PDB file of C-alpha atoms in Angstrom:
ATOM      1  CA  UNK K   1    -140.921  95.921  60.702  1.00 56.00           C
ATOM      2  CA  UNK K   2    -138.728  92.686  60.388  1.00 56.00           C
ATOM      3  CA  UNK K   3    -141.638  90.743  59.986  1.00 60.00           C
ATOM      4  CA  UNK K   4    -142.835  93.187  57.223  1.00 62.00           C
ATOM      5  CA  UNK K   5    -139.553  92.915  55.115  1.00 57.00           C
ATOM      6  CA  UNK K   6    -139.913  88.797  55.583  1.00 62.00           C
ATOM      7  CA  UNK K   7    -143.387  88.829  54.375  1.00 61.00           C
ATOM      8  CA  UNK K   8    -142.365  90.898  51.003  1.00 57.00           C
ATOM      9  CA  UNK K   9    -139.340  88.220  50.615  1.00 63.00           C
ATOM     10  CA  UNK K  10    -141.409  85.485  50.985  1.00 60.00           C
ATOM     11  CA  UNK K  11    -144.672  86.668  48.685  1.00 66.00           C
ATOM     12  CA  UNK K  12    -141.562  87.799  46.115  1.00 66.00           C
ATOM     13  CA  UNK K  13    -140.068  84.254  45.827  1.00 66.00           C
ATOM     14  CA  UNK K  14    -144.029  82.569  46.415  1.00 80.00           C
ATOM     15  CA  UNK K  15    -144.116  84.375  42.649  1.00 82.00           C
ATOM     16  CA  UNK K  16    -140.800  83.669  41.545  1.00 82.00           C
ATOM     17  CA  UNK K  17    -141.827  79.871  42.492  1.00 84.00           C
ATOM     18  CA  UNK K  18    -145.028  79.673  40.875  1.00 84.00           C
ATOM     19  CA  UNK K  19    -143.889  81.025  37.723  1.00 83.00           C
ATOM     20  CA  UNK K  20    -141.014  78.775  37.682  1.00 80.00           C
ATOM     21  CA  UNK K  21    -143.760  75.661  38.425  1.00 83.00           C
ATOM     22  CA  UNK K  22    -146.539  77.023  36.219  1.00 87.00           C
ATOM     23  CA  UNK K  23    -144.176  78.530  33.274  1.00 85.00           C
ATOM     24  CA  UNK K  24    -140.762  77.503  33.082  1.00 86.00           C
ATOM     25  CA  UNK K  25    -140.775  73.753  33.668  1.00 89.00           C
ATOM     26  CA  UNK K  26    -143.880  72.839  31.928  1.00 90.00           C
ATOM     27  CA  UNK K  27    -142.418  74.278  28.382  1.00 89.00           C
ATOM     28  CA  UNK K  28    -139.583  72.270  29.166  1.00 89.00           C
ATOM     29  CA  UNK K  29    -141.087  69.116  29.609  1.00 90.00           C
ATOM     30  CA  UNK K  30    -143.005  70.126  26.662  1.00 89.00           C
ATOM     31  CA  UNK K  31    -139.847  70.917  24.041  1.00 88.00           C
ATOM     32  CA  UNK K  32    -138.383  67.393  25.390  1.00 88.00           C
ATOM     33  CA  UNK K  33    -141.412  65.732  24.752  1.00 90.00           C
ATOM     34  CA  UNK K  34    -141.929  67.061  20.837  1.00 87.00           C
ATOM     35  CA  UNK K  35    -138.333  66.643  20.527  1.00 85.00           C
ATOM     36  CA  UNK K  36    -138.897  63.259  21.533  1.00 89.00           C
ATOM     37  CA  UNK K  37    -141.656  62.570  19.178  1.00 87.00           C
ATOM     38  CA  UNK K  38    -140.104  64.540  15.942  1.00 85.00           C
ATOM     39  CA  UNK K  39    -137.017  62.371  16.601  1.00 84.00           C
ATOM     40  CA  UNK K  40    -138.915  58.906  16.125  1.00 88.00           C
ATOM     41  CA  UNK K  41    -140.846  60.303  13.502  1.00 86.00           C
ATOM     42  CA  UNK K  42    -137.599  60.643  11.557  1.00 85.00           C
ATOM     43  CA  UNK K  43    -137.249  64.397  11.578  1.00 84.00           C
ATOM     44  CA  UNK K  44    -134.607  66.104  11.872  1.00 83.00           C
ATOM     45  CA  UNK K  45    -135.639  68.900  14.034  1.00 78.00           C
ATOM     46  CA  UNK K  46    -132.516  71.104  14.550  1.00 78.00           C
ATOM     47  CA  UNK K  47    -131.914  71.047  10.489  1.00 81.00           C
ATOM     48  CA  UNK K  48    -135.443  72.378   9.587  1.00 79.00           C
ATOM     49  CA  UNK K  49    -135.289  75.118  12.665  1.00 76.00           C
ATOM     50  CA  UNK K  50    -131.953  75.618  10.495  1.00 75.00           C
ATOM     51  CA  UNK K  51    -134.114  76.058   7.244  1.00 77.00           C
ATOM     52  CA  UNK K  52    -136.310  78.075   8.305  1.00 74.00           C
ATOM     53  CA  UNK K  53    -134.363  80.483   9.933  1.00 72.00           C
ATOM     54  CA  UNK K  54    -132.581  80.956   6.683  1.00 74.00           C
ATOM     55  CA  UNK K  55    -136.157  82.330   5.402  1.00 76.00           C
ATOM     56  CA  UNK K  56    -136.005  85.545   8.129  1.00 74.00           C
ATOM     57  CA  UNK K  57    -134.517  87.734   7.419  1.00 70.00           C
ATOM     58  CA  UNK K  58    -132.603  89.052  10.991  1.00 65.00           C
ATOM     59  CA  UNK K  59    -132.309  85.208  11.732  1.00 59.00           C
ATOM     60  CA  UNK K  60    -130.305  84.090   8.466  1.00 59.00           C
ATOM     61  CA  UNK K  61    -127.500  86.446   9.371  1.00 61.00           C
ATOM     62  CA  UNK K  62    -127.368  85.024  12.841  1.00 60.00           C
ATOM     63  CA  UNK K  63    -127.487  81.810  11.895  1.00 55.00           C
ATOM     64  CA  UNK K  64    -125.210  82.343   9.062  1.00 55.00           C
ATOM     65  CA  UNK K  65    -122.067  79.663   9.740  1.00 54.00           C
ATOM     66  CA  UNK K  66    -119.392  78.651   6.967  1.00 54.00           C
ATOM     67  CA  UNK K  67    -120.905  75.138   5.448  1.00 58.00           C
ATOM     68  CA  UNK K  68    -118.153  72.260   6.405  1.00 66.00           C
ATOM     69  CA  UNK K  69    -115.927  70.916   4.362  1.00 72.00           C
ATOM     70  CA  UNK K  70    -115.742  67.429   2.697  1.00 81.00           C
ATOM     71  CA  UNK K  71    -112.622  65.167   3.094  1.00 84.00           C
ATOM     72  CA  UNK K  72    -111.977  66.007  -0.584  1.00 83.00           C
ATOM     73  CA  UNK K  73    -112.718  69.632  -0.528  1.00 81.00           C
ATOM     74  CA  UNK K  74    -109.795  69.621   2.541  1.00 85.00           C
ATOM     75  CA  UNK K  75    -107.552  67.436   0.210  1.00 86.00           C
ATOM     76  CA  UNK K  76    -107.857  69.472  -2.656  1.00 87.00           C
ATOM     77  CA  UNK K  77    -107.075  72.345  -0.595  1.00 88.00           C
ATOM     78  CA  UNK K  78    -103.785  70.331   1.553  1.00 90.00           C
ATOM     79  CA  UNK K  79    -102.959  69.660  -2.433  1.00 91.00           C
ATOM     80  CA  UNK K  80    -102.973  73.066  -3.518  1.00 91.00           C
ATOM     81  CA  UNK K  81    -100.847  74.503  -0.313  1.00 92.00           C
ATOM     82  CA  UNK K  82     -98.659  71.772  -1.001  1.00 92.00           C
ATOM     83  CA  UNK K  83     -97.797  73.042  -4.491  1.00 92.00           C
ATOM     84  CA  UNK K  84     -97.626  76.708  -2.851  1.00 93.00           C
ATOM     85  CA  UNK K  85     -95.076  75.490  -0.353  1.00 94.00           C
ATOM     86  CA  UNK K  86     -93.071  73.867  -3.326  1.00 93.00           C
ATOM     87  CA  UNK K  87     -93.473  77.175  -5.364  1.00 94.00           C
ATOM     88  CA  UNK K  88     -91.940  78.963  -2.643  1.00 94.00           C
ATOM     89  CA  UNK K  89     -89.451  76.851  -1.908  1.00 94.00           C
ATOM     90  CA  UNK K  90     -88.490  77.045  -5.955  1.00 94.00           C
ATOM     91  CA  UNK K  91     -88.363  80.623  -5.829  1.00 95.00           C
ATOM     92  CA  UNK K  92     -86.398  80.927  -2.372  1.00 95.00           C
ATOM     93  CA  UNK K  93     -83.409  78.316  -4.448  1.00 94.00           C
ATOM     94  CA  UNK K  94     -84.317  80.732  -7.788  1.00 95.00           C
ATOM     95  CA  UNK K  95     -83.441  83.618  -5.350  1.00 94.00           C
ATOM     96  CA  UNK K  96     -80.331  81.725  -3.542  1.00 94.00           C
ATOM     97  CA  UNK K  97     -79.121  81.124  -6.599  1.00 93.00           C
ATOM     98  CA  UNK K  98     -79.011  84.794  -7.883  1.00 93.00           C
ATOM     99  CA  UNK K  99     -77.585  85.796  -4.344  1.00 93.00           C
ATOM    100  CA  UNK K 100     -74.679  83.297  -4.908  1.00 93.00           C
ATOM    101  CA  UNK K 101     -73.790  84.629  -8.517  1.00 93.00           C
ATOM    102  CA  UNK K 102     -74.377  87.875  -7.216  1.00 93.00           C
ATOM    103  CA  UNK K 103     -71.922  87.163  -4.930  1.00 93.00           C
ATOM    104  CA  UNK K 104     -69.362  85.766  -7.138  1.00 93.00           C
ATOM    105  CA  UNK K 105     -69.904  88.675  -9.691  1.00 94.00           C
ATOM    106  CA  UNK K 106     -68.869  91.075  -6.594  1.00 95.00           C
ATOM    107  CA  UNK K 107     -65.572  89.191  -5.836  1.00 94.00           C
ATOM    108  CA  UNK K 108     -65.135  89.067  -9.768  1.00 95.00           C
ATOM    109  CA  UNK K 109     -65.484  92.819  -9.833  1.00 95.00           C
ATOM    110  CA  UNK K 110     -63.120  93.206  -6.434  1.00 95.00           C
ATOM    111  CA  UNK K 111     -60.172  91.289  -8.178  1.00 95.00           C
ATOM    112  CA  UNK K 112     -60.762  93.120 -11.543  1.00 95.00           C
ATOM    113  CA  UNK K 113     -60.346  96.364  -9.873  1.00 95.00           C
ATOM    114  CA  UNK K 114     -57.276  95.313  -7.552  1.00 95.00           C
ATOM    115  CA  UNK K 115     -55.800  94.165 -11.294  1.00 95.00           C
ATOM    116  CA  UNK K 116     -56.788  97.687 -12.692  1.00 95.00           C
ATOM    117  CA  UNK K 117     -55.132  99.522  -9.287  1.00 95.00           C
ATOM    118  CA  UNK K 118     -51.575  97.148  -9.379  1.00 94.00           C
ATOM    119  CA  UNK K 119     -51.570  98.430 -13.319  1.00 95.00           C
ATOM    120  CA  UNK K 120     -52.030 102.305 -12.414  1.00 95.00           C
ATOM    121  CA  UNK K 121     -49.876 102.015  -9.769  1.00 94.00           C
ATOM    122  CA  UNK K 122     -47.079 100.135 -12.219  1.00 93.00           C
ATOM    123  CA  UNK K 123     -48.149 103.217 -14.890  1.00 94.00           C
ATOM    124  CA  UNK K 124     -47.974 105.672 -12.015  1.00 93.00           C
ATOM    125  CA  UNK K 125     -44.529 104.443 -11.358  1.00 92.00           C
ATOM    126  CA  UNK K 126     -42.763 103.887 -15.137  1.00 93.00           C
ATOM    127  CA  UNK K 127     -44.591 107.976 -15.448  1.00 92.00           C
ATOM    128  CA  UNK K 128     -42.130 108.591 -12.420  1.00 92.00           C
ATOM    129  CA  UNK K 129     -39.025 107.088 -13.579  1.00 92.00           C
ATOM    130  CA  UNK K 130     -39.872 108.740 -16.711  1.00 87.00           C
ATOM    131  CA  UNK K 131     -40.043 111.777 -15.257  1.00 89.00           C
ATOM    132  CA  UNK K 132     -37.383 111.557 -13.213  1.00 90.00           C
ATOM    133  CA  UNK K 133     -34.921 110.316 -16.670  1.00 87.00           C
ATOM    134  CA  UNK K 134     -36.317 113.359 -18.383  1.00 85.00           C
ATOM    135  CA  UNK K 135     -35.101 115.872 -15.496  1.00 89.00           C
ATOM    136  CA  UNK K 136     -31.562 113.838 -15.566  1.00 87.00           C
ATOM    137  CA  UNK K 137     -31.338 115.100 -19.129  1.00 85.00           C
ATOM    138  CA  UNK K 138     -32.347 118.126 -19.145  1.00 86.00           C
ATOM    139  CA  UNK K 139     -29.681 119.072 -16.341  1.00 88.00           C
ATOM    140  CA  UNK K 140     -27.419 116.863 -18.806  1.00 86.00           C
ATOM    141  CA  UNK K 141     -27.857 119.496 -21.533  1.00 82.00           C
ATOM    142  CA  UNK K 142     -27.717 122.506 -19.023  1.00 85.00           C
ATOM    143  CA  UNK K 143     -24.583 121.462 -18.214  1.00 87.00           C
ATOM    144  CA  UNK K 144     -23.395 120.821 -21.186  1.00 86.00           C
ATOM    145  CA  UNK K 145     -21.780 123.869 -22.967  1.00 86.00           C
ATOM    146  CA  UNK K 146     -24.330 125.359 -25.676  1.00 84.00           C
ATOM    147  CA  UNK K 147     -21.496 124.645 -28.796  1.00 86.00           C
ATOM    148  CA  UNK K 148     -22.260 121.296 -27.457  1.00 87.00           C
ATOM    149  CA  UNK K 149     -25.791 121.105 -26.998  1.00 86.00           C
ATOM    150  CA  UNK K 150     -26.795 123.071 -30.224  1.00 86.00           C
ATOM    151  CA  UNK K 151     -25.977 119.957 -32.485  1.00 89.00           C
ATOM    152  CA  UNK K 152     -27.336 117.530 -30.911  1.00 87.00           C
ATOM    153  CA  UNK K 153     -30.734 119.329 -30.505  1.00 85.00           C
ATOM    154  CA  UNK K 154     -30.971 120.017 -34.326  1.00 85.00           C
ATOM    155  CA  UNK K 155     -29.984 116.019 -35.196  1.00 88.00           C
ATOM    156  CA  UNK K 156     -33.128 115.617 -32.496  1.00 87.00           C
ATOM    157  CA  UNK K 157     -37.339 115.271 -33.692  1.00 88.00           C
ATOM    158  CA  UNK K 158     -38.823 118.318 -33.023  1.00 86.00           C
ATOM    159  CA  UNK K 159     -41.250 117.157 -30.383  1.00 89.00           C
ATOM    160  CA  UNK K 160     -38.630 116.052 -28.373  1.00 89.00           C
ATOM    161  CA  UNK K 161     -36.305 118.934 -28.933  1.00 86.00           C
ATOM    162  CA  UNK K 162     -38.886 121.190 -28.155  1.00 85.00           C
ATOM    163  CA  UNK K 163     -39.562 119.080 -25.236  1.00 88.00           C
ATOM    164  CA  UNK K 164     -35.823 119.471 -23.598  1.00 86.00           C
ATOM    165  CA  UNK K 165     -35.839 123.430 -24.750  1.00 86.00           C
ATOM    166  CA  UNK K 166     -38.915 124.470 -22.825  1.00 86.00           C
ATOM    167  CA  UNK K 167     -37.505 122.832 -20.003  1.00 88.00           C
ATOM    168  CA  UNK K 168     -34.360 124.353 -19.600  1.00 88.00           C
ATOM    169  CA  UNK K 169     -33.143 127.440 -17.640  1.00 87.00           C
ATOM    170  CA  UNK K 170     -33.739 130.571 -19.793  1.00 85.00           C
ATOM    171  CA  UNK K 171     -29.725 131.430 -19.687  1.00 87.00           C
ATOM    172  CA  UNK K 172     -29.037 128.032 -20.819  1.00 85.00           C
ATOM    173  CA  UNK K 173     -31.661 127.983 -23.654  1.00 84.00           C
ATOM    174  CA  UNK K 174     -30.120 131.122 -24.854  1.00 87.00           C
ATOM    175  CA  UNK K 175     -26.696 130.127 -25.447  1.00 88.00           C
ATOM    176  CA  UNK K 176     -28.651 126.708 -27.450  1.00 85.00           C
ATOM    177  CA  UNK K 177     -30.872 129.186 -29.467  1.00 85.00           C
ATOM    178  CA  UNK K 178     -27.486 131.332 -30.321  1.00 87.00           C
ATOM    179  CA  UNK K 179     -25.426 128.353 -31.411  1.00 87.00           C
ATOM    180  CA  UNK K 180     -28.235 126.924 -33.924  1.00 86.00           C
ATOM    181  CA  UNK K 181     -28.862 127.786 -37.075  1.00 87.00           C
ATOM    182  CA  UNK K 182     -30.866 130.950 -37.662  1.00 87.00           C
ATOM    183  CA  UNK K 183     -33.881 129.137 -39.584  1.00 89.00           C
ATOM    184  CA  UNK K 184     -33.605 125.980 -36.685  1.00 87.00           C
ATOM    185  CA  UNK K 185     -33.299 128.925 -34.160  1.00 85.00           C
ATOM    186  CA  UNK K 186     -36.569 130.795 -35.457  1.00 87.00           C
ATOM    187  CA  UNK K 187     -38.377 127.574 -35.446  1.00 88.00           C
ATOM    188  CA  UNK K 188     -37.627 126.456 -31.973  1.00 82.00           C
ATOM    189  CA  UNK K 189     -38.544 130.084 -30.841  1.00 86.00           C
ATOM    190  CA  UNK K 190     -42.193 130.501 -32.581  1.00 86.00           C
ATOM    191  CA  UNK K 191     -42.765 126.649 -31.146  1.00 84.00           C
ATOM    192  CA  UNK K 192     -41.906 128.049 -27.539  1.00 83.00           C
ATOM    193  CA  UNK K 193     -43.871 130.540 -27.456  1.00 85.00           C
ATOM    194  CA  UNK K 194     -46.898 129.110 -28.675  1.00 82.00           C
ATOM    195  CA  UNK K 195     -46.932 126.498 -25.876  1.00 70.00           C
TER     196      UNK K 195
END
């Protein structure tokens, strides 16, 4: 059986030799040769296998490659990234630019409205001391006796009268209202009420 299996081996590569000896190497020896020859005749045999498979059709799309580029084609191009990269770089300082007044404008706006706060807070605290001045007077006139008071009131503008009367203790803006005149009296009254 051995000598069986070494028989089939050796008739397979007797056939895998004589195709290699009969086929293989004489087309070789054949492309070298017309290579050879189409070379000294001055053609240029690896551009027209290039033409012509341009003309088929499944071929041209294999063969398909992007056509190289001239010195000046790849200057023109290195020129026209160069003015990119410059375009960029104009609009990155454009943009640096805006950041930075941006910036300042923010720290303009920061100050301004620390200014604004200090001059609320000043507002907030003359309305105090106002307030507080007002309540000093109005216990002045409540404890000031209403024969007093009632004088000085009339001699007073009415808004500010008015002002003192609605905030005094009801006992001591009756003894006022008694010691004014009736008409001054009246007044002061309908004004009270309709606040």
């Amino acid at each position: 059986m051995a000598k069986i299996a070494e028989e089939v081996e050796g008739k397979k590569a007797n056939k895998f030799q004589w195709f290699l000896y009969t086929g293989v190497i004489p087309v070789l020896f054949l492309i070298v040769v017309l290579l050879i020859v189409f070379s000294v005749a001055g053609i240029n045999v690896f551009e027209k296998a290039q033409e012509y498979s341009q003309k088929i059709p499944f071929l041209s799309q294999m063969m398909e490659e992007e056509p190289s580029k001239t010195i000046e084609d790849l200057e023109a191009d290195t020129i026209e990234l160069e003015g990119i990269i410059k375009d960029k770089e104009a609009q990155i300082e454009q943009l640096q630019l805006e950041l930075e007044g941006k910036d300042t404008e923010i720290e303009r706006n920061k100050l301004e409205i620390e200014q604004l706060q200090l001059q609320i807070d000043d507002l907030l605290a003359i309305q105090e001391e106002n307030k507080r001045a007002f309540q000093d007077i109005v216990k002045t006139y409540e404890t000031m006796s209403a024969k007093r008071a009632a004088p000085i009131i009339s001699q007073m503008q009415e808004q500010e009268a008015l002002q003192i009367l609605s905030n005094i203790k009801a006992d001591n803006l009756a003894a006022i209202l008694e010691n004014l005149s009736p008409e001054e009296a009246a007044k002061y009254t309908e004004l009270l009420t309709n606040e």
